[in-house]
């Protein structure tokens, strides 16, 4: 049994190391998840600003048409 | 051997728990990967819209120059 | 002890498999982290371009006001 217990000791420290690495990986994944939500919020602002610019440019085109037909 | 078998039981349940946590982590990573591709697609649309606005605004500047020199 | 050693062999190969899967998962997370930084850089460019367009459109509005009051 001594041999099996030695092997257990090696396997156990491997399991502990894997558990720690996995916990660190999960934390990284959690941070990436939060970063993704921040990007989604930034993208909503981009969509709003781009649509606002499109409206302004379209309105300016109408002013041009009025000025050119004047 | 009884002691080693007890220890095996503890280690085994740790390994099972780690395996389950790892599978869940992989699923989260897979979802983040898909979210990243969605963001890449959204960004392509942003590039297109911004470039289109740049062209429109540049064309309007030329109209202005014509109107001012008229 | 033979039984415990057999069990050890099974558990050990599980631990090795989990270790490999975890290493692969970490590599995916690392790539996602790099992709996130690329998106952050792209978003800085979007902010700059959108702000530049906003300035141009605002300047054009002033040209319009001058032309209309002329």
mmCIF file of N, CA and C in Angstrom, chain B:
data_model
loop_
_atom_site.group_PDB
_atom_site.id
_atom_site.type_symbol
_atom_site.label_atom_id
_atom_site.label_comp_id
_atom_site.label_asym_id
_atom_site.label_seq_id
_atom_site.Cartn_x
_atom_site.Cartn_y
_atom_site.Cartn_z
ATOM 1 N N UNK B 1 -4.448 -1.158 2.431
ATOM 2 C CA UNK B 1 -5.033 -0.685 1.172
ATOM 3 C C UNK B 1 -6.332 0.089 1.423
ATOM 4 N N UNK B 2 -6.970 -0.191 2.539
ATOM 5 C CA UNK B 2 -8.228 0.488 2.841
ATOM 6 C C UNK B 2 -8.038 2.007 2.854
ATOM 7 N N UNK B 3 -6.960 2.421 3.525
ATOM 8 C CA UNK B 3 -6.683 3.852 3.596
ATOM 9 C C UNK B 3 -6.472 4.455 2.205
ATOM 10 N N UNK B 4 -5.679 3.764 1.395
ATOM 11 C CA UNK B 4 -5.432 4.257 0.033
ATOM 12 C C UNK B 4 -6.733 4.322 -0.765
ATOM 13 N N UNK B 5 -7.608 3.318 -0.546
ATOM 14 C CA UNK B 5 -8.880 3.332 -1.276
ATOM 15 C C UNK B 5 -9.769 4.490 -0.828
ATOM 16 N N UNK B 6 -9.727 4.800 0.486
ATOM 17 C CA UNK B 6 -10.478 5.954 0.975
ATOM 18 C C UNK B 6 -9.947 7.233 0.327
ATOM 19 N N UNK B 7 -8.608 7.321 0.342
ATOM 20 C CA UNK B 7 -7.995 8.496 -0.279
ATOM 21 C C UNK B 7 -8.349 8.565 -1.760
ATOM 22 N N UNK B 8 -8.364 7.378 -2.407
ATOM 23 C CA UNK B 8 -8.741 7.354 -3.816
ATOM 24 C C UNK B 8 -10.144 7.924 -4.002
ATOM 25 N N UNK B 9 -11.041 7.531 -3.068
ATOM 26 C CA UNK B 9 -12.418 8.018 -3.178
ATOM 27 C C UNK B 9 -12.494 9.531 -3.106
ATOM 28 N N UNK B 10 -11.742 10.120 -2.183
ATOM 29 C CA UNK B 10 -11.733 11.577 -2.043
ATOM 30 C C UNK B 10 -11.151 12.226 -3.306
ATOM 31 N N UNK B 11 -9.967 11.704 -3.727
ATOM 32 C CA UNK B 11 -9.322 12.257 -4.914
ATOM 33 C C UNK B 11 -10.227 12.114 -6.127
ATOM 34 N N UNK B 12 -10.901 10.952 -6.222
ATOM 35 C CA UNK B 12 -11.759 10.713 -7.373
ATOM 36 C C UNK B 12 -12.907 11.714 -7.443
ATOM 37 N N UNK B 13 -13.519 12.018 -6.300
ATOM 38 C CA UNK B 13 -14.625 12.972 -6.335
ATOM 39 C C UNK B 13 -14.110 14.377 -6.652
ATOM 40 N N UNK B 14 -12.869 14.677 -6.237
ATOM 41 C CA UNK B 14 -12.266 15.960 -6.627
ATOM 42 C C UNK B 14 -12.078 16.023 -8.143
ATOM 43 N N UNK B 15 -11.586 14.892 -8.699
ATOM 44 C CA UNK B 15 -11.353 14.846 -10.149
ATOM 45 C C UNK B 15 -12.671 15.001 -10.897
ATOM 46 N N UNK B 16 -13.725 14.345 -10.403
ATOM 47 C CA UNK B 16 -15.038 14.464 -11.051
ATOM 48 C C UNK B 16 -15.521 15.914 -10.995
ATOM 49 N N UNK B 17 -15.365 16.552 -9.835
ATOM 50 C CA UNK B 17 -15.806 17.946 -9.684
ATOM 51 C C UNK B 17 -15.021 18.865 -10.615
ATOM 52 N N UNK B 18 -13.710 18.653 -10.693
ATOM 53 C CA UNK B 18 -12.873 19.467 -11.577
ATOM 54 C C UNK B 18 -13.276 19.257 -13.039
ATOM 55 N N UNK B 19 -13.547 18.011 -13.402
ATOM 56 C CA UNK B 19 -13.976 17.727 -14.765
ATOM 57 C C UNK B 19 -15.258 18.448 -15.116
ATOM 58 N N UNK B 20 -16.198 18.503 -14.184
ATOM 59 C CA UNK B 20 -17.467 19.196 -14.428
ATOM 60 C C UNK B 20 -17.261 20.706 -14.549
ATOM 61 N N UNK B 21 -16.445 21.247 -13.639
ATOM 62 C CA UNK B 21 -16.163 22.688 -13.696
ATOM 63 C C UNK B 21 -15.461 23.043 -14.996
ATOM 64 N N UNK B 22 -14.543 22.174 -15.422
ATOM 65 C CA UNK B 22 -13.812 22.423 -16.671
ATOM 66 C C UNK B 22 -14.753 22.403 -17.867
ATOM 67 N N UNK B 23 -15.699 21.457 -17.869
ATOM 68 C CA UNK B 23 -16.666 21.391 -18.970
ATOM 69 C C UNK B 23 -17.503 22.665 -19.015
ATOM 70 N N UNK B 24 -17.918 23.170 -17.844
ATOM 71 C CA UNK B 24 -18.698 24.413 -17.790
ATOM 72 C C UNK B 24 -17.856 25.590 -18.275
ATOM 73 N N UNK B 25 -16.585 25.616 -17.889
ATOM 74 C CA UNK B 25 -15.684 26.697 -18.312
ATOM 75 C C UNK B 25 -15.510 26.679 -19.824
ATOM 76 N N UNK B 26 -15.349 25.478 -20.378
ATOM 77 C CA UNK B 26 -15.199 25.362 -21.837
ATOM 78 C C UNK B 26 -16.429 25.888 -22.570
ATOM 79 N N UNK B 27 -17.605 25.606 -22.001
ATOM 80 C CA UNK B 27 -18.842 26.078 -22.623
ATOM 81 C C UNK B 27 -18.897 27.611 -22.610
ATOM 82 N N UNK B 28 -18.478 28.206 -21.480
ATOM 83 C CA UNK B 28 -18.426 29.670 -21.404
ATOM 84 C C UNK B 28 -17.456 30.239 -22.441
ATOM 85 N N UNK B 29 -16.293 29.579 -22.576
ATOM 86 C CA UNK B 29 -15.294 30.040 -23.545
ATOM 87 C C UNK B 29 -15.852 29.934 -24.958
ATOM 88 N N UNK B 30 -16.576 28.863 -25.243
ATOM 89 C CA UNK B 30 -17.186 28.675 -26.555
ATOM 90 C C UNK B 30 -18.186 29.800 -26.844
ATOM 91 N N UNK B 31 -18.993 30.163 -25.836
ATOM 92 C CA UNK B 31 -19.963 31.242 -26.023
ATOM 93 C C UNK B 31 -19.269 32.582 -26.241
ATOM 94 N N UNK B 32 -18.180 32.811 -25.505
ATOM 95 C CA UNK B 32 -17.414 34.046 -25.703
ATOM 96 C C UNK B 32 -16.827 34.100 -27.103
ATOM 97 N N UNK B 33 -16.383 32.946 -27.598
ATOM 98 C CA UNK B 33 -15.848 32.866 -28.959
ATOM 99 C C UNK B 33 -16.922 33.275 -29.973
ATOM 100 N N UNK B 34 -18.142 32.775 -29.785
ATOM 101 C CA UNK B 34 -19.239 33.127 -30.692
ATOM 102 C C UNK B 34 -19.582 34.614 -30.569
ATOM 103 N N UNK B 35 -19.585 35.123 -29.337
ATOM 104 C CA UNK B 35 -19.851 36.548 -29.125
ATOM 105 C C UNK B 35 -18.802 37.394 -29.821
ATOM 106 N N UNK B 36 -17.559 36.936 -29.789
ATOM 107 C CA UNK B 36 -16.481 37.668 -30.455
ATOM 108 C C UNK B 36 -16.731 37.748 -31.959
ATOM 109 N N UNK B 37 -17.191 36.657 -32.568
ATOM 110 C CA UNK B 37 -17.477 36.694 -34.008
ATOM 111 C C UNK B 37 -18.635 37.646 -34.309
ATOM 112 N N UNK B 38 -19.626 37.697 -33.414
ATOM 113 C CA UNK B 38 -20.732 38.645 -33.601
ATOM 114 C C UNK B 38 -20.224 40.084 -33.556
ATOM 115 N N UNK B 39 -19.306 40.352 -32.622
ATOM 116 C CA UNK B 39 -18.738 41.699 -32.520
ATOM 117 C C UNK B 39 -17.942 42.031 -33.780
ATOM 118 N N UNK B 40 -17.193 41.067 -34.288
ATOM 119 C CA UNK B 40 -16.440 41.299 -35.531
ATOM 120 C C UNK B 40 -17.377 41.666 -36.664
ATOM 121 N N UNK B 41 -18.519 40.979 -36.761
ATOM 122 C CA UNK B 41 -19.491 41.288 -37.812
ATOM 123 C C UNK B 41 -20.081 42.677 -37.622
ATOM 124 N N UNK B 42 -20.415 43.038 -36.373
ATOM 125 C CA UNK B 42 -20.941 44.375 -36.081
ATOM 126 C C UNK B 42 -19.898 45.422 -36.460
ATOM 127 N N UNK B 43 -18.642 45.168 -36.154
ATOM 128 C CA UNK B 43 -17.586 46.128 -36.463
ATOM 129 C C UNK B 43 -17.423 46.337 -37.965
ATOM 130 N N UNK B 44 -17.625 45.284 -38.763
ATOM 131 C CA UNK B 44 -17.560 45.439 -40.224
ATOM 132 C C UNK B 44 -18.641 46.412 -40.686
ATOM 133 N N UNK B 45 -19.834 46.295 -40.085
ATOM 134 C CA UNK B 45 -20.935 47.200 -40.438
ATOM 135 C C UNK B 45 -20.588 48.625 -40.025
ATOM 136 N N UNK B 46 -19.991 48.798 -38.843
ATOM 137 C CA UNK B 46 -19.577 50.129 -38.407
ATOM 138 C C UNK B 46 -18.589 50.750 -39.402
ATOM 139 N N UNK B 47 -17.612 49.954 -39.821
ATOM 140 C CA UNK B 47 -16.616 50.459 -40.780
ATOM 141 C C UNK B 47 -17.310 50.910 -42.059
ATOM 142 N N UNK B 48 -18.240 50.081 -42.575
ATOM 143 C CA UNK B 48 -18.957 50.429 -43.797
ATOM 144 C C UNK B 48 -19.751 51.724 -43.630
ATOM 145 N N UNK B 49 -20.494 51.828 -42.530
ATOM 146 C CA UNK B 49 -21.347 53.005 -42.317
ATOM 147 C C UNK B 49 -20.509 54.267 -42.138
ATOM 148 N N UNK B 50 -19.407 54.149 -41.387
ATOM 149 C CA UNK B 50 -18.548 55.312 -41.167
ATOM 150 C C UNK B 50 -17.909 55.762 -42.486
ATOM 151 N N UNK B 51 -17.456 54.802 -43.306
ATOM 152 C CA UNK B 51 -16.857 55.162 -44.592
ATOM 153 C C UNK B 51 -17.902 55.793 -45.512
ATOM 154 N N UNK B 52 -19.134 55.293 -45.465
ATOM 155 C CA UNK B 52 -20.198 55.862 -46.290
ATOM 156 C C UNK B 52 -20.494 57.303 -45.856
ATOM 157 N N UNK B 53 -20.543 57.527 -44.540
ATOM 158 C CA UNK B 53 -20.771 58.885 -44.031
ATOM 159 C C UNK B 53 -19.629 59.816 -44.451
ATOM 160 N N UNK B 54 -18.396 59.307 -44.408
ATOM 161 C CA UNK B 54 -17.255 60.133 -44.812
ATOM 162 C C UNK B 54 -17.379 60.572 -46.264
ATOM 163 N N UNK B 55 -17.831 59.657 -47.128
ATOM 164 C CA UNK B 55 -18.023 59.995 -48.542
ATOM 165 C C UNK B 55 -19.114 61.051 -48.710
ATOM 166 N N UNK B 56 -20.237 60.872 -47.991
ATOM 167 C CA UNK B 56 -21.351 61.818 -48.095
ATOM 168 C C UNK B 56 -20.917 63.215 -47.648
ATOM 169 N N UNK B 57 -20.199 63.262 -46.521
ATOM 170 C CA UNK B 57 -19.776 64.561 -45.984
ATOM 171 C C UNK B 57 -18.777 65.222 -46.927
ATOM 172 N N UNK B 58 -17.893 64.425 -47.526
ATOM 173 C CA UNK B 58 -16.928 64.969 -48.486
ATOM 174 C C UNK B 58 -17.649 65.536 -49.719
ATOM 175 N N UNK B 59 -18.689 64.805 -50.181
ATOM 176 C CA UNK B 59 -19.472 65.278 -51.321
ATOM 177 C C UNK B 59 -20.190 66.574 -50.968
ATOM 178 N N UNK B 60 -20.666 66.674 -49.742
ATOM 179 C CA UNK B 60 -21.362 67.900 -49.325
ATOM 180 C C UNK B 60 -20.395 69.072 -49.263
ATOM 181 N N UNK B 61 -19.159 68.801 -48.880
ATOM 182 C CA UNK B 61 -18.166 69.875 -48.876
ATOM 183 C C UNK B 61 -17.959 70.439 -50.273
ATOM 184 N N UNK B 62 -18.000 69.567 -51.280
ATOM 185 C CA UNK B 62 -17.843 70.030 -52.652
ATOM 186 C C UNK B 62 -19.030 70.870 -53.092
ATOM 187 N N UNK B 63 -20.242 70.464 -52.663
ATOM 188 C CA UNK B 63 -21.426 71.277 -52.944
ATOM 189 C C UNK B 63 -21.267 72.660 -52.315
ATOM 190 N N UNK B 64 -20.750 72.688 -51.079
ATOM 191 C CA UNK B 64 -20.544 73.973 -50.402
ATOM 192 C C UNK B 64 -19.585 74.862 -51.186
ATOM 193 N N UNK B 65 -18.496 74.236 -51.645
ATOM 194 C CA UNK B 65 -17.521 75.031 -52.402
ATOM 195 C C UNK B 65 -18.138 75.604 -53.665
ATOM 196 N N UNK B 66 -18.952 74.804 -54.333
ATOM 197 C CA UNK B 66 -19.625 75.287 -55.540
ATOM 198 C C UNK B 66 -20.596 76.419 -55.213
ATOM 199 N N UNK B 67 -21.344 76.248 -54.123
ATOM 200 C CA UNK B 67 -22.315 77.278 -53.743
ATOM 201 C C UNK B 67 -21.611 78.567 -53.326
ATOM 202 N N UNK B 68 -20.495 78.432 -52.615
ATOM 203 C CA UNK B 68 -19.791 79.625 -52.138
ATOM 204 C C UNK B 68 -19.091 80.362 -53.280
ATOM 205 N N UNK B 69 -18.672 79.621 -54.308
ATOM 206 C CA UNK B 69 -18.000 80.247 -55.450
ATOM 207 C C UNK B 69 -18.992 80.722 -56.504
ATOM 208 N N UNK B 70 -20.240 80.457 -56.280
ATOM 209 C CA UNK B 70 -21.265 80.804 -57.250
ATOM 210 C C UNK B 70 -21.551 82.307 -57.237
#
